[in-house]
mmCIF file of C-alpha atoms and ligand atoms in Angstrom:
data_model
loop_
_atom_site.group_PDB
_atom_site.id
_atom_site.type_symbol
_atom_site.label_atom_id
_atom_site.label_comp_id
_atom_site.label_asym_id
_atom_site.label_seq_id
_atom_site.Cartn_x
_atom_site.Cartn_y
_atom_site.Cartn_z
ATOM 1 C CA MET D 1 56.125 212.863 63.928
ATOM 2 C CA GLN D 2 56.108 209.385 62.995
ATOM 3 C CA GLN D 3 54.077 208.774 60.033
ATOM 4 C CA GLN D 4 53.230 206.528 56.878
ATOM 5 C CA THR D 5 52.847 207.348 53.014
ATOM 6 C CA LEU D 6 51.740 205.799 50.061
ATOM 7 C CA ALA D 7 54.132 206.485 47.164
ATOM 8 C CA ILE D 8 53.678 205.125 43.926
ATOM 9 C CA ILE D 9 55.735 204.688 41.166
ATOM 10 C CA LYS D 10 53.319 205.264 38.192
ATOM 11 C CA PRO D 11 53.377 203.439 34.918
ATOM 12 C CA ASP D 12 55.262 206.174 33.281
ATOM 13 C CA GLY D 13 58.068 205.810 35.761
ATOM 14 C CA VAL D 14 57.908 201.438 35.865
ATOM 15 C CA ALA D 15 58.240 201.646 32.106
ATOM 16 C CA ARG D 16 61.089 203.550 31.450
ATOM 17 C CA ASN D 17 63.256 201.487 33.919
ATOM 18 C CA LEU D 18 62.991 204.006 36.854
ATOM 19 C CA ILE D 19 62.266 201.988 39.950
ATOM 20 C CA GLY D 20 65.635 201.439 41.257
ATOM 21 C CA GLU D 21 66.508 204.789 40.585
ATOM 22 C CA ILE D 22 63.465 206.213 42.347
ATOM 23 C CA ILE D 23 63.753 203.729 45.609
ATOM 24 C CA GLY D 24 67.312 204.833 45.741
ATOM 25 C CA ARG D 25 66.586 207.951 46.607
ATOM 26 C CA ILE D 26 63.783 207.173 48.827
ATOM 27 C CA GLU D 27 66.218 205.020 50.678
ATOM 28 C CA ALA D 28 69.086 207.841 50.917
ATOM 29 C CA HIS D 29 66.816 210.366 52.726
ATOM 30 C CA GLY D 30 66.204 208.089 55.346
ATOM 31 C CA LEU D 31 62.538 206.979 54.925
ATOM 32 C CA ARG D 32 61.780 203.430 55.595
ATOM 33 C CA ILE D 33 59.887 200.896 52.934
ATOM 34 C CA GLN D 34 57.679 198.755 55.414
ATOM 35 C CA ALA D 35 55.297 197.410 52.309
ATOM 36 C CA MET D 36 56.279 196.950 48.452
ATOM 37 C CA LYS D 37 54.277 195.292 45.387
ATOM 38 C CA MET D 38 53.928 195.553 41.952
ATOM 39 C CA ILE D 39 50.840 195.751 40.222
ATOM 40 C CA HIS D 40 48.658 196.561 37.422
ATOM 41 C CA LEU D 41 45.067 198.452 38.503
ATOM 42 C CA SER D 42 42.384 198.171 36.366
ATOM 43 C CA LYS D 43 40.782 200.957 35.714
ATOM 44 C CA THR D 44 37.990 200.533 37.893
ATOM 45 C CA GLN D 45 40.338 200.158 40.701
ATOM 46 C CA ALA D 46 42.298 203.703 39.377
ATOM 47 C CA GLU D 47 38.929 205.654 39.742
ATOM 48 C CA ALA D 48 38.452 204.431 42.895
ATOM 49 C CA PHE D 49 41.805 205.424 44.277
ATOM 50 C CA TYR D 50 41.579 208.783 42.352
ATOM 51 C CA ALA D 51 37.800 209.393 43.754
ATOM 52 C CA VAL D 52 38.352 212.812 44.858
ATOM 53 C CA HIS D 53 39.310 213.884 41.517
ATOM 54 C CA ARG D 54 35.960 212.367 39.881
ATOM 55 C CA GLU D 55 34.766 215.887 39.025
ATOM 56 C CA ARG D 56 37.903 217.162 37.411
ATOM 57 C CA PRO D 57 38.468 217.779 33.675
ATOM 58 C CA PHE D 58 41.436 215.122 33.984
ATOM 59 C CA PHE D 59 39.851 212.183 35.721
ATOM 60 C CA GLN D 60 39.128 210.184 32.763
ATOM 61 C CA SER D 61 42.674 210.364 31.239
ATOM 62 C CA LEU D 62 44.373 210.295 34.430
ATOM 63 C CA THR D 63 42.719 206.930 35.375
ATOM 64 C CA ASP D 64 43.065 205.816 31.833
ATOM 65 C CA PHE D 65 47.014 206.469 32.852
ATOM 66 C CA MET D 66 47.133 204.875 36.032
ATOM 67 C CA SER D 67 46.368 201.892 34.661
ATOM 68 C CA GLU D 68 47.935 201.432 31.012
ATOM 69 C CA GLY D 69 50.914 199.297 32.917
ATOM 70 C CA PRO D 70 52.049 198.442 36.264
ATOM 71 C CA VAL D 71 52.771 200.154 39.078
ATOM 72 C CA VAL D 72 55.121 199.862 42.160
ATOM 73 C CA SER D 73 52.998 200.899 45.435
ATOM 74 C CA MET D 74 55.101 201.089 48.739
ATOM 75 C CA ILE D 75 54.582 202.504 52.367
ATOM 76 C CA LEU D 76 57.299 204.818 53.151
ATOM 77 C CA SER D 77 57.420 205.506 56.919
ATOM 78 C CA GLY D 78 59.979 207.671 58.899
ATOM 79 C CA GLU D 79 59.972 211.317 60.528
ATOM 80 C CA ASN D 80 57.600 213.338 58.652
ATOM 81 C CA ALA D 81 57.465 211.131 56.485
ATOM 82 C CA ILE D 82 54.369 212.425 54.742
ATOM 83 C CA GLN D 83 56.289 215.744 53.878
ATOM 84 C CA VAL D 84 59.827 214.446 53.176
ATOM 85 C CA TRP D 85 58.298 212.038 50.475
ATOM 86 C CA ARG D 86 56.284 215.014 48.797
ATOM 87 C CA ASP D 87 59.882 217.313 48.916
ATOM 88 C CA LEU D 88 61.251 214.660 47.175
ATOM 89 C CA MET D 89 58.880 214.238 44.352
ATOM 90 C CA GLY D 90 58.579 218.079 43.977
ATOM 91 C CA ALA D 91 55.862 219.905 42.444
ATOM 92 C CA THR D 92 52.773 217.994 40.625
ATOM 93 C CA ASP D 93 53.804 219.899 37.405
ATOM 94 C CA PRO D 94 57.266 218.515 36.364
ATOM 95 C CA VAL D 95 58.307 222.550 35.205
ATOM 96 C CA LYS D 96 57.118 223.625 38.319
ATOM 97 C CA ALA D 97 58.893 221.205 40.841
ATOM 98 C CA ALA D 98 62.617 222.040 42.000
ATOM 99 C CA PRO D 99 65.692 220.979 40.656
ATOM 100 C CA GLY D 100 66.642 217.519 41.657
ATOM 101 C CA THR D 101 63.561 216.292 42.609
ATOM 102 C CA ILE D 102 62.076 213.477 40.691
ATOM 103 C CA ARG D 103 59.427 215.092 39.315
ATOM 104 C CA ARG D 104 61.765 218.106 37.703
ATOM 105 C CA ASP D 105 64.286 214.977 36.759
ATOM 106 C CA PHE D 106 61.855 212.651 35.607
ATOM 107 C CA GLY D 107 58.228 213.735 34.710
ATOM 108 C CA GLN D 108 56.828 213.950 31.575
ATOM 109 C CA SER D 109 53.985 216.229 31.629
ATOM 110 C CA ILE D 110 51.692 217.136 34.927
ATOM 111 C CA GLU D 111 49.739 214.035 34.332
ATOM 112 C CA ARG D 112 52.165 211.551 33.680
ATOM 113 C CA ASN D 113 54.542 212.928 36.622
ATOM 114 C CA THR D 114 56.241 209.599 37.477
ATOM 115 C CA THR D 115 55.657 209.491 41.284
ATOM 116 C CA HIS D 116 52.111 209.641 43.626
ATOM 117 C CA GLY D 117 52.566 210.723 47.193
ATOM 118 C CA SER D 118 49.535 211.047 49.828
ATOM 119 C CA ASP D 119 48.715 214.391 50.423
ATOM 120 C CA GLY D 120 47.639 214.354 54.411
ATOM 121 C CA GLN D 121 47.462 212.356 57.193
ATOM 122 C CA GLU D 122 43.911 211.280 56.266
ATOM 123 C CA THR D 123 44.662 210.680 52.788
ATOM 124 C CA ALA D 124 47.518 208.485 53.965
ATOM 125 C CA ALA D 125 45.675 206.096 56.319
ATOM 126 C CA PHE D 126 42.981 205.959 53.146
ATOM 127 C CA GLU D 127 45.802 205.050 50.379
ATOM 128 C CA THR D 128 47.862 202.681 52.389
ATOM 129 C CA ALA D 129 44.501 200.529 53.247
ATOM 130 C CA TYR D 130 43.459 200.726 49.743
ATOM 131 C CA PHE D 131 46.360 199.196 48.809
ATOM 132 C CA PHE D 132 48.061 197.025 51.672
ATOM 133 C CA SER D 133 46.259 194.451 54.072
ATOM 134 C CA GLN D 134 48.172 194.727 57.249
ATOM 135 C CA ILE D 135 49.592 191.844 57.256
ATOM 136 C CA GLU D 136 51.312 192.844 54.153
ATOM 137 C CA SER D 137 53.175 195.552 56.400
ATOM 138 C CA VAL D 138 56.212 194.865 58.124
ATOM 139 C CA ASN D 139 56.762 196.915 61.725
HETATM 140 P P1 CMP V 1 48.928 213.008 42.251
HETATM 141 O O1 CMP V 1 50.239 213.394 42.772
HETATM 142 O O2 CMP V 1 48.820 211.576 41.759
HETATM 143 O O3 CMP V 1 47.553 213.328 42.139
HETATM 144 C C1 CMP V 1 46.545 213.434 41.145
HETATM 145 C C2 CMP V 1 47.066 213.061 39.847
HETATM 146 O O4 CMP V 1 46.415 213.912 38.881
HETATM 147 C C3 CMP V 1 48.383 214.289 39.347
HETATM 148 O O5 CMP V 1 49.428 213.585 40.565
HETATM 149 C C4 CMP V 1 48.437 214.206 38.128
HETATM 150 O O6 CMP V 1 49.187 212.825 37.870
HETATM 151 C C5 CMP V 1 47.112 214.181 37.848
HETATM 152 N N1 CMP V 1 46.694 215.570 37.780
HETATM 153 C C6 CMP V 1 46.794 216.654 38.667
HETATM 154 N N2 CMP V 1 46.535 217.996 37.887
HETATM 155 C C7 CMP V 1 46.298 217.766 36.363
HETATM 156 C C8 CMP V 1 46.098 218.448 35.409
HETATM 157 N N3 CMP V 1 45.799 219.413 35.297
HETATM 158 N N4 CMP V 1 45.611 217.561 34.218
HETATM 159 C C9 CMP V 1 46.159 216.495 34.189
HETATM 160 N N5 CMP V 1 46.752 215.760 35.526
HETATM 161 C C10 CMP V 1 46.494 216.066 36.337
#
């Protein structure tokens, strides 16, 4: 199934000059980049993006981290794009992520885990619309 998903290179990835490395892996795995921008989220914008985690103990720390510096957000598309991107990233916790995945190779902690990806179709629809308007996404 052709899908779209939201990918974010988090502040720890941008700060360590990993943008090119990560985009290289995305392209090498056949995903298409349909939209892309760099943005420095405000704390309020990070809180709204991660609103589903509002009750989690790590919510404040997570939203501080996500607003500490710029991120690169992208809409990726392709066959089973949601799962393909999740597989490329690896498990949330870098120590549990499989060898060769982005989070295993670059993640610093369960929070500073370098990339984000939508976890399902509903989330992908919310998250892509949160970052991009229709005119910013190519067909
Ligand atoms: P992400 O895929 O962006 O989705 C939610 C984020 O919350 C996750 O990556 C991590 O950055 C962070 N996160 C998830 N679980 C924890 C945890 N137990 N402690 C701290 N941060 C977490």
